[in-house]
Amino acid sequence: QVQLVESGGGLMQDGGSLRLSCAASGRIFSINYMGWYRQAPGKQRELVASITSDGTTTYADSAKGRFTVSRDIAKNTAYLQMNSLKSEDTAVYYCNARVITTDHIGFGTWGQGTQVTVSS
């Protein structure tokens, strides 16, 4: 059993900051990849930022310079620090991970999503 639990979403003013957390739990051997995606109303889900097991990060153009993705390996947790928030950042944010279990079965899994709302 492997699951992702997301937290940290909420309401923030323009220019404010939020930090999202994605904690993976279960019989985890390793996590190869953790990514943050978002889906705004009427739009497709899009990649915001990701981080691999070696620490390599990827950012959407809209996130560069404002968002930072990181991970705590010991806690099997990824974070998305979001600064200088804009109304356009309003979306449901989802965590995705590529997990290898303790019996070496690999699969991808998604969190339940957390709402981020940025208001004026």
PDB file of C-alpha atoms in Angstrom:
ATOM      1  CA  GLN A   1       0.000   0.000   0.000  1.00  0.00           C
ATOM      2  CA  VAL A   2       1.372   3.357  -1.092  1.00  0.00           C
ATOM      3  CA  GLN A   3      -0.485   6.608  -0.869  1.00  0.00           C
ATOM      4  CA  LEU A   4       0.184  10.306  -1.289  1.00  0.00           C
ATOM      5  CA  VAL A   5      -1.245  12.794   1.163  1.00  0.00           C
ATOM      6  CA  GLU A   6      -1.249  16.432   0.160  1.00  0.00           C
ATOM      7  CA  SER A   7      -1.603  19.445   2.377  1.00  0.00           C
ATOM      8  CA  GLY A   8      -0.952  23.159   2.469  1.00  0.00           C
ATOM      9  CA  GLY A   9      -3.525  24.456   0.052  1.00  0.00           C
ATOM     10  CA  GLY A  10      -5.813  27.290   0.910  1.00  0.00           C
ATOM     11  CA  LEU A  11      -6.680  30.873   0.238  1.00  0.00           C
ATOM     12  CA  MET A  12      -4.031  33.517  -0.308  1.00  0.00           C
ATOM     13  CA  GLN A  13      -3.879  37.088  -1.502  1.00  0.00           C
ATOM     14  CA  ASP A  14      -2.079  38.178  -4.646  1.00  0.00           C
ATOM     15  CA  GLY A  15       1.623  38.338  -3.900  1.00  0.00           C
ATOM     16  CA  GLY A  16       1.371  35.918  -1.014  1.00  0.00           C
ATOM     17  CA  SER A  17       3.032  32.580  -0.456  1.00  0.00           C
ATOM     18  CA  LEU A  18       1.985  29.017   0.220  1.00  0.00           C
ATOM     19  CA  ARG A  19       3.893  25.817   0.700  1.00  0.00           C
ATOM     20  CA  LEU A  20       2.337  22.582  -0.439  1.00  0.00           C
ATOM     21  CA  SER A  21       3.428  19.237   0.940  1.00  0.00           C
ATOM     22  CA  CYS A  22       3.104  15.779  -0.535  1.00  0.00           C
ATOM     23  CA  ALA A  23       3.896  12.944   1.824  1.00  0.00           C
ATOM     24  CA  ALA A  24       4.238   9.429   0.479  1.00  0.00           C
ATOM     25  CA  SER A  25       3.647   6.541   2.823  1.00  0.00           C
ATOM     26  CA  GLY A  26       3.582   2.786   2.647  1.00  0.00           C
ATOM     27  CA  ARG A  27       6.076   0.114   1.774  1.00  0.00           C
ATOM     28  CA  ILE A  28       8.355   2.392  -0.209  1.00  0.00           C
ATOM     29  CA  PHE A  29      11.759   1.326  -1.378  1.00  0.00           C
ATOM     30  CA  SER A  30      12.472   4.467  -3.349  1.00  0.00           C
ATOM     31  CA  ILE A  31      10.778   7.356  -5.084  1.00  0.00           C
ATOM     32  CA  ASN A  32      12.183   8.075  -8.508  1.00  0.00           C
ATOM     33  CA  TYR A  33      10.106  11.134  -9.248  1.00  0.00           C
ATOM     34  CA  MET A  34       7.687  13.506  -7.606  1.00  0.00           C
ATOM     35  CA  GLY A  35       5.836  16.117  -9.545  1.00  0.00           C
ATOM     36  CA  TRP A  36       3.326  18.848  -8.922  1.00  0.00           C
ATOM     37  CA  TYR A  37       0.525  19.356 -11.393  1.00  0.00           C
ATOM     38  CA  ARG A  38      -2.394  21.703 -11.396  1.00  0.00           C
ATOM     39  CA  GLN A  39      -5.754  21.834 -13.038  1.00  0.00           C
ATOM     40  CA  ALA A  40      -7.746  25.019 -13.254  1.00  0.00           C
ATOM     41  CA  PRO A  41     -11.464  25.015 -14.055  1.00  0.00           C
ATOM     42  CA  GLY A  42     -12.040  24.265 -17.713  1.00  0.00           C
ATOM     43  CA  LYS A  43      -8.389  23.511 -18.366  1.00  0.00           C
ATOM     44  CA  GLN A  44      -6.254  20.423 -18.689  1.00  0.00           C
ATOM     45  CA  ARG A  45      -3.948  19.258 -15.973  1.00  0.00           C
ATOM     46  CA  GLU A  46      -0.473  20.677 -16.447  1.00  0.00           C
ATOM     47  CA  LEU A  47       2.932  20.109 -14.944  1.00  0.00           C
ATOM     48  CA  VAL A  48       4.045  22.852 -12.592  1.00  0.00           C
ATOM     49  CA  ALA A  49       7.292  21.470 -11.203  1.00  0.00           C
ATOM     50  CA  SER A  50       9.002  18.166 -10.643  1.00  0.00           C
ATOM     51  CA  ILE A  51      12.004  16.711  -8.911  1.00  0.00           C
ATOM     52  CA  THR A  52      13.812  13.444  -9.489  1.00  0.00           C
ATOM     53  CA  SER A  53      15.664  11.229  -7.063  1.00  0.00           C
ATOM     54  CA  ASP A  54      18.961  12.914  -7.900  1.00  0.00           C
ATOM     55  CA  GLY A  55      17.517  16.353  -7.240  1.00  0.00           C
ATOM     56  CA  THR A  56      17.029  17.459 -10.829  1.00  0.00           C
ATOM     57  CA  THR A  57      14.167  19.924 -11.066  1.00  0.00           C
ATOM     58  CA  THR A  58      11.870  20.995 -13.853  1.00  0.00           C
ATOM     59  CA  TYR A  59       9.568  24.001 -13.909  1.00  0.00           C
ATOM     60  CA  ALA A  60       6.825  25.235 -16.119  1.00  0.00           C
ATOM     61  CA  ASP A  61       7.570  28.644 -17.582  1.00  0.00           C
ATOM     62  CA  SER A  62       4.787  30.120 -15.494  1.00  0.00           C
ATOM     63  CA  ALA A  63       6.441  28.845 -12.316  1.00  0.00           C
ATOM     64  CA  LYS A  64      10.046  29.772 -12.969  1.00  0.00           C
ATOM     65  CA  GLY A  65      11.355  32.374 -10.583  1.00  0.00           C
ATOM     66  CA  ARG A  66       8.350  32.089  -8.291  1.00  0.00           C
ATOM     67  CA  PHE A  67       7.994  28.430  -7.322  1.00  0.00           C
ATOM     68  CA  THR A  68      10.535  26.064  -5.854  1.00  0.00           C
ATOM     69  CA  VAL A  69      10.174  22.302  -5.657  1.00  0.00           C
ATOM     70  CA  SER A  70      12.155  20.346  -3.106  1.00  0.00           C
ATOM     71  CA  ARG A  71      12.081  17.064  -1.288  1.00  0.00           C
ATOM     72  CA  ASP A  72      12.967  15.565   2.055  1.00  0.00           C
ATOM     73  CA  ILE A  73      14.190  12.087   1.266  1.00  0.00           C
ATOM     74  CA  ALA A  74      14.017  10.875   4.859  1.00  0.00           C
ATOM     75  CA  LYS A  75      10.358  11.882   5.083  1.00  0.00           C
ATOM     76  CA  ASN A  76       9.383  10.744   1.573  1.00  0.00           C
ATOM     77  CA  THR A  77       7.934  14.197   1.139  1.00  0.00           C
ATOM     78  CA  ALA A  78       7.998  16.734  -1.654  1.00  0.00           C
ATOM     79  CA  TYR A  79       7.249  20.406  -1.278  1.00  0.00           C
ATOM     80  CA  LEU A  80       6.188  23.164  -3.563  1.00  0.00           C
ATOM     81  CA  GLN A  81       7.021  26.610  -2.265  1.00  0.00           C
ATOM     82  CA  MET A  82       4.887  29.117  -4.113  1.00  0.00           C
ATOM     83  CA  ASN A  83       5.787  32.777  -3.853  1.00  0.00           C
ATOM     84  CA  SER A  84       4.409  35.865  -5.549  1.00  0.00           C
ATOM     85  CA  LEU A  85       1.122  34.115  -6.116  1.00  0.00           C
ATOM     86  CA  LYS A  86      -1.186  35.344  -8.829  1.00  0.00           C
ATOM     87  CA  SER A  87      -4.841  34.784  -9.553  1.00  0.00           C
ATOM     88  CA  GLU A  88      -3.759  32.629 -12.478  1.00  0.00           C
ATOM     89  CA  ASP A  89      -2.270  30.165  -9.990  1.00  0.00           C
ATOM     90  CA  THR A  90      -5.733  29.278  -8.733  1.00  0.00           C
ATOM     91  CA  ALA A  91      -6.219  25.569  -9.361  1.00  0.00           C
ATOM     92  CA  VAL A  92      -6.368  22.178  -7.768  1.00  0.00           C
ATOM     93  CA  TYR A  93      -2.796  21.054  -7.253  1.00  0.00           C
ATOM     94  CA  TYR A  94      -2.000  17.363  -7.503  1.00  0.00           C
ATOM     95  CA  CYS A  95       1.050  15.432  -6.464  1.00  0.00           C
ATOM     96  CA  ASN A  96       2.296  12.581  -8.611  1.00  0.00           C
ATOM     97  CA  ALA A  97       5.019  10.115  -7.736  1.00  0.00           C
ATOM     98  CA  ARG A  98       6.813   7.215  -9.327  1.00  0.00           C
ATOM     99  CA  VAL A  99       7.338   4.744  -6.519  1.00  0.00           C
ATOM    100  CA  ILE A 100       9.280   1.524  -6.182  1.00  0.00           C
ATOM    101  CA  THR A 101       7.860  -0.623  -3.392  1.00  0.00           C
ATOM    102  CA  THR A 102       9.860  -2.731  -0.983  1.00  0.00           C
ATOM    103  CA  ASP A 103       9.194  -5.784  -3.147  1.00  0.00           C
ATOM    104  CA  HIS A 104      10.468  -3.833  -6.161  1.00  0.00           C
ATOM    105  CA  ILE A 105       7.206  -3.208  -7.924  1.00  0.00           C
ATOM    106  CA  GLY A 106       7.092   0.141  -9.656  1.00  0.00           C
ATOM    107  CA  PHE A 107       4.030   2.238 -10.316  1.00  0.00           C
ATOM    108  CA  GLY A 108       2.785   5.755 -10.476  1.00  0.00           C
ATOM    109  CA  THR A 109       0.307   7.184  -8.037  1.00  0.00           C
ATOM    110  CA  TRP A 110      -1.569  10.437  -7.558  1.00  0.00           C
ATOM    111  CA  GLY A 111      -2.605  12.398  -4.537  1.00  0.00           C
ATOM    112  CA  GLN A 112      -6.149  13.562  -3.997  1.00  0.00           C
ATOM    113  CA  GLY A 113      -5.434  17.176  -4.866  1.00  0.00           C
ATOM    114  CA  THR A 114      -5.450  20.320  -2.777  1.00  0.00           C
ATOM    115  CA  GLN A 115      -7.185  23.541  -3.679  1.00  0.00           C
ATOM    116  CA  VAL A 116      -5.177  26.717  -4.032  1.00  0.00           C
ATOM    117  CA  THR A 117      -7.169  29.895  -4.415  1.00  0.00           C
ATOM    118  CA  VAL A 118      -5.503  33.248  -4.977  1.00  0.00           C
ATOM    119  CA  SER A 119      -7.709  36.275  -4.594  1.00  0.00           C
ATOM    120  CA  SER A 120      -7.313  40.003  -5.042  1.00  0.00           C
TER     121      SER A 120
END
